[in-house]
Amino acid sequence: MASVESVDTARLERILAMFRDRGGRVTTPRRTIITALLEAGSHVTADELADTVQSAHPDVHRSTIYRCLGSLEELGVVDHVHLGHGRAVYHLADESHQHLVCESCGTVVEVPDKVFATLAKGVHKQFGFLVQPRHFAVAGRCRSCAG
Amino acid sequence: MASVESVDTARLERILAMFRDRGGRVTTPRRTIITALLEAGSHVTADELADTVQSAHPDVHRSTIYRCLGSLEELGVVDHVHLGHGRAVYHLADESHQHLVCESCGTVVEVPDKVFATLAKGVHKQFGFLVQPRHFAVAGRCRSCAG
DNA sequence: TGCTTGAAGCGATCGGGTTGCAACAACATG
DNA sequence: CATGTTGTTGCAACCCGATCGCTTCAAGCA
């Protein structure tokens, strides 16, 4: 029976292979950054990622984190979402979902795409606008802050 | 019959009176900034506003623009919306509407609140989340860019 | 006409992110 | 295994929008 770790390792190697396939190179920073991403699960800021990575390899520079995240987005492995006021979070591109962010406490709620289906249909019909809120979260108040 | 200009002037004076009522002062920068806002209509960046203001009064500093806009928001006269990637736009707080912004060409589409009613209801029911997209635009593709 | 004190002007700073460049090292090749 | 090519890295400088601290100025009251 495969442990979680071995599953992640397999995935890590699969992602690294994608770099090699495109004539890229497998480096320590890339290995470490992707590992940190896999461990974090989802919704990590570049900053948090930098902390994790640098706790193992202090010399990995912020700009390397950003460049690696950029490459991973080109490969379709991760997506980034702007939660508002500048900070962006990164998450694995597995399941397509939307993000609701509480303006009061910052909580992020993930909701399936289909919740937006009716809105998307209505907006497209009335305004010809194709709603794609993947890259920007929808703001509001979470359950506890709304009360 | 009142011209548009006199209507704006009346409005300008009404807003300035709000400052006085709160123990504030009516200054040239404030007068100029609010005038520029009224003339612009809606969706001005702080930068555009600064250009307009400075063409009449070159000494008005950026920080003054921001501080004045902040005060106007406290008074409930203007709102600001983040269209994404850092830049924010300001608009008079008259009619409550939402903003759709095209990620491709930057076009902003204003839609009435009620377009979001179904989404808001569904999200609140399922996730207890109160959607308030006033301060952040919803991203997507406009009619011409979607094709 | 002064006085008080809220604003303005200025430059420095901040925060998230990007870029130019020299040095390094991953990988292919001999 | 040594070598060369070239994709990546580390670093520092920089960008952009926005904010802050501080001194100076002037709006509006007595």
Short mmCIF file of C-alpha atoms (C1' of nucleotides) in Angstrom, two decimals:
data_model
loop_
_atom_site.label_atom_id
_atom_site.label_comp_id
_atom_site.label_asym_id
_atom_site.label_seq_id
_atom_site.Cartn_x
_atom_site.Cartn_y
_atom_site.Cartn_z
CA MET A 1 0.00 0.00 0.00
CA ALA A 2 1.46 3.31 -1.08
CA SER A 3 1.93 5.91 1.59
CA VAL A 4 0.87 9.49 1.03
CA GLU A 5 4.52 10.37 0.76
CA SER A 6 5.16 8.02 -2.11
CA VAL A 7 2.11 9.31 -3.92
CA ASP A 8 3.42 12.84 -3.59
CA THR A 9 6.84 11.74 -4.70
CA ALA A 10 5.38 10.15 -7.80
CA ARG A 11 3.55 13.32 -8.54
CA LEU A 12 6.65 15.37 -7.91
CA GLU A 13 8.61 13.25 -10.36
CA ARG A 14 5.83 13.51 -12.90
CA ILE A 15 5.92 17.28 -12.71
CA LEU A 16 9.70 17.37 -12.88
CA ALA A 17 9.51 15.16 -15.96
CA MET A 18 7.35 17.79 -17.60
CA PHE A 19 10.18 20.27 -17.19
CA ARG A 20 12.65 17.85 -18.75
CA ASP A 21 10.29 17.13 -21.62
CA ARG A 22 10.29 20.79 -22.47
CA GLY A 23 14.07 21.03 -22.50
CA GLY A 24 14.09 22.35 -18.95
CA ARG A 25 16.24 21.25 -16.06
CA VAL A 26 15.50 19.66 -12.74
CA THR A 27 17.15 21.76 -10.08
CA THR A 28 17.15 21.74 -6.31
CA PRO A 29 15.03 24.89 -6.09
CA ARG A 30 12.39 23.42 -8.43
CA ARG A 31 12.32 20.14 -6.58
CA THR A 32 11.97 21.92 -3.27
CA ILE A 33 9.37 24.42 -4.43
CA ILE A 34 7.15 21.75 -5.97
CA THR A 35 7.49 19.60 -2.87
CA ALA A 36 6.44 22.53 -0.71
CA LEU A 37 3.47 23.15 -2.99
CA LEU A 38 2.36 19.52 -2.80
CA GLU A 39 2.71 19.49 0.97
CA ALA A 40 0.87 22.75 1.43
CA GLY A 41 -2.17 21.46 -0.41
CA SER A 42 -3.76 24.67 -1.55
CA HIS A 43 -3.99 28.41 -1.05
CA VAL A 44 -0.39 29.27 -0.33
CA THR A 45 0.96 32.73 -0.85
CA ALA A 46 4.31 33.07 -2.56
CA ASP A 47 5.55 34.31 0.79
CA GLU A 48 4.43 31.27 2.73
CA LEU A 49 5.94 29.10 0.05
CA ALA A 50 9.19 31.02 0.32
CA ASP A 51 9.26 30.42 4.08
CA THR A 52 8.74 26.69 3.67
CA VAL A 53 11.30 26.39 0.91
CA GLN A 54 13.87 28.52 2.68
CA SER A 55 13.58 26.55 5.90
CA ALA A 56 15.14 23.69 3.95
CA HIS A 57 17.24 25.68 1.47
CA PRO A 58 17.84 29.21 2.76
CA ASP A 59 19.58 30.32 -0.43
CA VAL A 60 16.55 29.89 -2.67
CA HIS A 61 15.64 33.43 -3.61
CA ARG A 62 12.17 34.96 -3.77
CA SER A 63 12.54 35.67 -7.47
CA THR A 64 13.25 32.00 -8.06
CA ILE A 65 10.00 31.12 -6.30
CA TYR A 66 8.09 33.49 -8.55
CA ARG A 67 9.82 32.27 -11.68
CA CYS A 68 9.19 28.66 -10.80
CA LEU A 69 5.54 29.35 -10.02
CA GLY A 70 5.29 31.09 -13.38
CA SER A 71 6.71 28.07 -15.16
CA LEU A 72 4.36 25.76 -13.28
CA GLU A 73 1.44 27.86 -14.43
CA GLU A 74 2.61 27.62 -18.02
CA LEU A 75 2.67 23.86 -17.59
CA GLY A 76 -0.86 24.00 -16.25
CA VAL A 77 0.17 22.50 -12.93
CA VAL A 78 -0.84 25.40 -10.70
CA ASP A 79 -3.16 28.39 -10.86
CA HIS A 80 -2.98 31.60 -8.91
CA VAL A 81 -5.91 33.54 -7.54
CA HIS A 82 -5.97 37.13 -6.39
CA LEU A 83 -7.80 37.32 -3.10
CA GLY A 84 -7.76 41.09 -3.13
CA HIS A 85 -5.49 43.92 -2.04
CA GLY A 86 -2.51 42.56 -3.85
CA ARG A 87 -1.73 39.21 -2.35
CA ALA A 88 -2.16 36.17 -4.57
CA VAL A 89 -2.42 32.54 -3.57
CA TYR A 90 -1.34 29.53 -5.54
CA HIS A 91 -3.03 26.16 -5.71
CA LEU A 92 -2.74 22.96 -7.68
CA ALA A 93 -4.81 23.09 -10.82
CA ASP A 94 -6.59 19.82 -10.06
CA GLU A 95 -10.22 20.57 -9.63
CA SER A 96 -11.60 23.74 -11.10
CA HIS A 97 -13.29 25.71 -8.39
CA GLN A 98 -14.05 29.29 -7.51
CA HIS A 99 -12.96 31.23 -4.45
CA LEU A 100 -15.00 33.36 -2.10
CA VAL A 101 -12.95 35.48 0.25
CA CYS A 102 -14.19 37.15 3.40
CA GLU A 103 -13.28 40.82 3.41
CA SER A 104 -13.43 40.83 7.18
CA CYS A 105 -11.35 37.85 8.28
CA GLY A 106 -9.76 36.68 5.07
CA THR A 107 -11.25 33.20 5.14
CA VAL A 108 -11.32 31.54 1.75
CA VAL A 109 -14.28 29.38 0.79
CA GLU A 110 -13.96 27.08 -2.20
CA VAL A 111 -17.11 26.50 -4.16
CA PRO A 112 -17.65 24.28 -7.18
CA ASP A 113 -17.84 25.93 -10.60
CA LYS A 114 -21.46 25.07 -11.07
CA VAL A 115 -22.56 27.42 -8.32
CA PHE A 116 -21.76 30.19 -10.78
CA ALA A 117 -23.59 28.56 -13.67
CA THR A 118 -26.79 30.58 -13.39
CA LEU A 119 -24.96 33.87 -12.95
CA ALA A 120 -22.67 33.06 -15.86
CA LYS A 121 -25.59 32.20 -18.10
CA GLY A 122 -27.53 35.33 -17.18
CA VAL A 123 -24.58 37.67 -17.58
CA HIS A 124 -23.65 36.14 -20.90
CA LYS A 125 -27.19 36.43 -22.21
CA GLN A 126 -27.69 40.02 -21.09
CA PHE A 127 -24.24 41.49 -21.55
CA GLY A 128 -22.33 39.07 -23.76
CA PHE A 129 -19.83 38.82 -20.94
CA LEU A 130 -18.16 35.50 -20.21
CA VAL A 131 -17.65 35.25 -16.45
CA GLN A 132 -14.35 33.58 -15.56
CA PRO A 133 -13.73 34.29 -11.89
CA ARG A 134 -10.88 31.78 -11.67
CA HIS A 135 -8.17 34.40 -11.35
CA PHE A 136 -9.97 36.71 -8.99
CA ALA A 137 -11.87 35.75 -5.88
CA VAL A 138 -15.38 36.99 -5.22
CA ALA A 139 -15.54 39.12 -2.10
CA GLY A 140 -18.09 39.09 0.69
CA ARG A 141 -18.58 38.02 4.28
CA CYS A 142 -18.19 34.54 5.63
CA ARG A 143 -20.78 32.90 7.85
CA SER A 144 -19.30 34.04 11.13
CA CYS A 145 -18.45 37.57 10.02
CA ALA A 146 -21.82 38.16 8.40
CA GLY A 147 -23.66 37.65 11.67
CA MET B 1 -33.34 75.74 -16.61
CA ALA B 2 -30.26 74.58 -14.78
CA SER B 3 -27.27 73.61 -16.87
CA VAL B 4 -25.33 70.48 -16.17
CA GLU B 5 -22.62 72.66 -14.78
CA SER B 6 -24.82 74.24 -12.17
CA VAL B 7 -26.13 70.85 -11.15
CA ASP B 8 -22.59 69.66 -10.61
CA THR B 9 -21.77 72.83 -8.73
CA ALA B 10 -24.71 72.27 -6.42
CA ARG B 11 -23.54 68.76 -5.83
CA LEU B 12 -20.00 69.91 -5.27
CA GLU B 13 -21.16 72.39 -2.65
CA ARG B 14 -23.28 69.74 -0.98
CA ILE B 15 -20.29 67.45 -0.68
CA LEU B 16 -18.07 70.25 0.60
CA ALA B 17 -20.73 71.05 3.17
CA MET B 18 -20.41 67.51 4.47
CA PHE B 19 -16.77 68.17 5.21
CA ARG B 20 -17.61 71.37 7.05
CA ASP B 21 -20.31 69.61 9.04
CA ARG B 22 -17.76 67.16 10.31
CA GLY B 23 -15.36 69.86 11.43
CA GLY B 24 -13.35 69.57 8.25
CA ARG B 25 -12.17 72.32 5.99
CA VAL B 26 -12.90 73.24 2.41
CA THR B 27 -9.60 73.54 0.62
CA THR B 28 -8.57 74.11 -2.97
CA PRO B 29 -7.33 70.55 -3.39
CA ARG B 30 -10.61 69.13 -2.09
CA ARG B 31 -12.67 71.42 -4.27
CA THR B 32 -10.57 70.50 -7.30
CA ILE B 33 -10.51 66.78 -6.63
CA ILE B 34 -14.25 66.54 -6.13
CA THR B 35 -14.85 68.63 -9.25
CA ALA B 36 -12.62 66.30 -11.23
CA LEU B 37 -14.51 63.31 -9.85
CA LEU B 38 -17.87 64.79 -10.80
CA GLU B 39 -16.65 65.63 -14.28
CA ALA B 40 -15.09 62.23 -14.82
CA GLY B 41 -18.37 60.47 -14.13
CA SER B 42 -17.17 57.06 -13.09
CA HIS B 43 -14.28 54.62 -13.12
CA VAL B 44 -11.34 56.91 -12.69
CA THR B 45 -8.05 55.69 -11.36
CA ALA B 46 -6.31 57.79 -8.74
CA ASP B 47 -3.72 58.44 -11.40
CA GLU B 48 -6.16 59.79 -13.96
CA LEU B 49 -7.68 61.90 -11.25
CA ALA B 50 -4.25 63.21 -10.35
CA ASP B 51 -3.60 64.18 -13.97
CA THR B 52 -6.87 66.08 -14.20
CA VAL B 53 -6.38 67.82 -10.89
CA GLN B 54 -2.76 68.68 -11.56
CA SER B 55 -3.53 70.18 -14.95
CA ALA B 56 -5.36 72.89 -13.03
CA HIS B 57 -3.32 72.86 -9.82
CA PRO B 58 0.09 71.28 -10.39
CA ASP B 59 1.05 71.44 -6.74
CA VAL B 60 -1.62 69.05 -5.54
CA HIS B 61 0.29 66.00 -4.44
CA ARG B 62 -0.62 62.38 -5.08
CA SER B 63 -0.87 61.69 -1.37
CA THR B 64 -3.45 64.46 -1.11
CA ILE B 65 -5.51 62.78 -3.83
CA TYR B 66 -5.44 59.51 -1.93
CA ARG B 67 -6.23 61.14 1.40
CA CYS B 68 -9.10 63.08 -0.09
CA LEU B 69 -10.49 59.97 -1.76
CA GLY B 70 -10.23 58.21 1.57
CA SER B 71 -12.21 60.93 3.28
CA LEU B 72 -14.82 60.85 0.54
CA GLU B 73 -15.22 57.14 1.05
CA GLU B 74 -15.72 57.66 4.78
CA LEU B 75 -18.44 60.14 3.92
CA GLY B 76 -20.03 57.56 1.66
CA VAL B 77 -19.66 59.79 -1.39
CA VAL B 78 -17.42 57.52 -3.44
CA ASP B 79 -16.53 53.85 -3.57
CA HIS B 80 -13.45 52.23 -4.96
CA VAL B 81 -13.32 48.99 -6.86
CA HIS B 82 -10.31 46.80 -7.52
CA LEU B 83 -10.33 45.77 -11.13
CA GLY B 84 -7.42 43.43 -10.60
CA HIS B 85 -3.62 43.54 -10.69
CA GLY B 86 -3.31 46.46 -8.36
CA ARG B 87 -5.06 49.38 -9.93
CA ALA B 88 -8.26 50.58 -8.29
CA VAL B 89 -10.92 52.84 -9.77
CA TYR B 90 -13.14 55.29 -7.96
CA HIS B 91 -16.73 56.12 -8.70
CA LEU B 92 -19.55 58.08 -7.15
CA ALA B 93 -21.54 55.98 -4.74
CA ASP B 94 -24.86 56.83 -6.40
CA GLU B 95 -26.29 53.68 -7.81
CA SER B 96 -25.12 50.43 -6.38
CA HIS B 97 -23.85 48.28 -9.19
CA GLN B 98 -21.33 45.54 -9.79
CA HIS B 99 -18.36 45.55 -12.12
CA LEU B 100 -17.32 42.97 -14.66
CA VAL B 101 -13.82 43.49 -16.01
CA CYS B 102 -12.40 41.90 -19.13
CA GLU B 103 -9.09 40.24 -18.38
CA SER B 104 -8.10 40.63 -21.99
CA CYS B 105 -8.81 44.25 -22.86
CA GLY B 106 -9.66 45.79 -19.51
CA THR B 107 -13.16 46.88 -20.48
CA VAL B 108 -15.42 47.44 -17.51
CA VAL B 109 -19.07 46.46 -17.72
CA GLU B 110 -21.45 47.77 -15.09
CA VAL B 111 -24.32 45.50 -14.19
CA PRO B 112 -27.16 46.09 -11.77
CA ASP B 113 -27.00 44.43 -8.38
CA LYS B 114 -29.95 42.20 -9.09
CA VAL B 115 -28.03 40.24 -11.70
CA PHE B 116 -26.17 38.73 -8.77
CA ALA B 117 -29.31 38.00 -6.77
CA THR B 118 -29.60 34.33 -7.68
CA LEU B 119 -25.91 33.68 -7.13
CA ALA B 120 -26.00 35.52 -3.82
CA LYS B 121 -29.00 33.55 -2.65
CA GLY B 122 -27.53 30.22 -3.65
CA VAL B 123 -24.14 30.89 -2.11
CA HIS B 124 -25.71 32.12 1.10
CA LYS B 125 -27.94 29.10 1.37
CA GLN B 126 -25.21 26.56 0.64
CA PHE B 127 -22.19 28.15 2.27
CA GLY B 128 -23.51 30.84 4.59
CA PHE B 129 -21.42 33.28 2.59
CA LEU B 130 -22.72 36.77 1.93
CA VAL B 131 -21.55 37.82 -1.52
CA GLN B 132 -20.60 41.51 -1.64
CA PRO B 133 -18.64 42.03 -4.83
CA ARG B 134 -18.76 45.82 -4.59
CA HIS B 135 -15.09 46.23 -3.79
CA PHE B 136 -13.76 43.70 -6.24
CA ALA B 137 -14.72 43.29 -9.86
CA VAL B 138 -15.69 39.95 -11.31
CA ALA B 139 -13.28 38.87 -14.03
CA GLY B 140 -14.02 37.35 -17.40
CA ARG B 141 -14.09 38.14 -21.11
CA CYS B 142 -16.10 40.86 -22.74
CA ARG B 143 -18.24 40.25 -25.80
CA SER B 144 -15.55 41.09 -28.34
CA CYS B 145 -12.70 39.30 -26.56
CA ALA B 146 -14.72 36.16 -25.90
CA GLY B 147 -15.25 35.51 -29.60
"C1'" DT C 1 -6.59 90.25 12.98
"C1'" DG C 2 -4.89 86.38 15.36
"C1'" DC C 3 -5.05 81.52 16.85
"C1'" DT C 4 -6.00 76.91 16.63
"C1'" DT C 5 -5.67 72.86 14.36
"C1'" DG C 6 -7.09 70.23 10.28
"C1'" DA C 7 -4.88 69.59 5.60
"C1'" DA C 8 -1.33 69.88 2.32
"C1'" DG C 9 3.21 69.11 0.36
"C1'" DC C 10 7.16 66.54 0.29
"C1'" DG C 11 10.06 62.70 0.43
"C1'" DA C 12 10.66 58.34 2.31
"C1'" DT C 13 8.74 54.00 2.73
"C1'" DC C 14 6.06 49.80 2.00
"C1'" DG C 15 4.57 45.46 -0.21
"C1'" DG C 16 4.04 42.45 -3.82
"C1'" DG C 17 6.11 41.39 -7.75
"C1'" DT C 18 9.50 41.72 -11.87
"C1'" DT C 19 13.88 42.26 -14.38
"C1'" DG C 20 18.85 42.55 -15.99
"C1'" DC C 21 22.89 40.44 -15.44
"C1'" DA C 22 26.86 37.73 -14.09
"C1'" DA C 23 27.85 33.20 -12.21
"C1'" DC C 24 26.50 28.55 -11.77
"C1'" DA C 25 25.33 23.87 -12.73
"C1'" DA C 26 22.21 20.29 -15.29
"C1'" DC C 27 22.44 17.61 -18.99
"C1'" DA C 28 24.11 16.09 -23.66
"C1'" DT C 29 28.07 14.88 -26.02
"C1'" DG C 30 32.64 13.05 -27.10
"C1'" DC D 1 34.92 10.98 -17.08
"C1'" DA D 2 35.92 15.63 -18.93
"C1'" DT D 3 33.82 19.35 -21.56
"C1'" DG D 4 30.70 22.66 -23.49
"C1'" DT D 5 26.22 24.63 -24.00
"C1'" DT D 6 22.66 27.04 -22.17
"C1'" DG D 7 18.71 26.99 -19.04
"C1'" DT D 8 18.44 28.61 -14.06
"C1'" DT D 9 19.76 30.84 -10.13
"C1'" DG D 10 21.04 34.52 -6.78
"C1'" DC D 11 21.38 39.06 -6.25
"C1'" DA D 12 20.28 43.72 -6.32
"C1'" DA D 13 17.97 47.15 -8.43
"C1'" DC D 14 13.73 48.48 -9.88
"C1'" DC D 15 8.49 49.11 -10.82
"C1'" DC D 16 3.92 50.38 -9.47
"C1'" DG D 17 0.22 51.64 -6.57
"C1'" DA D 18 -0.44 53.21 -2.27
"C1'" DT D 19 0.65 55.01 2.51
"C1'" DC D 20 3.06 57.54 6.28
"C1'" DG D 21 5.69 61.00 9.17
"C1'" DC D 22 6.74 65.31 9.54
"C1'" DT D 23 6.93 70.19 8.84
"C1'" DT D 24 4.54 74.00 6.99
"C1'" DC D 25 0.43 76.23 5.55
"C1'" DA D 26 -4.03 78.22 5.67
"C1'" DA D 27 -9.43 77.63 6.75
"C1'" DG D 28 -12.48 79.21 9.68
"C1'" DC D 29 -13.56 80.58 14.44
"C1'" DA D 30 -13.43 84.14 18.18
#
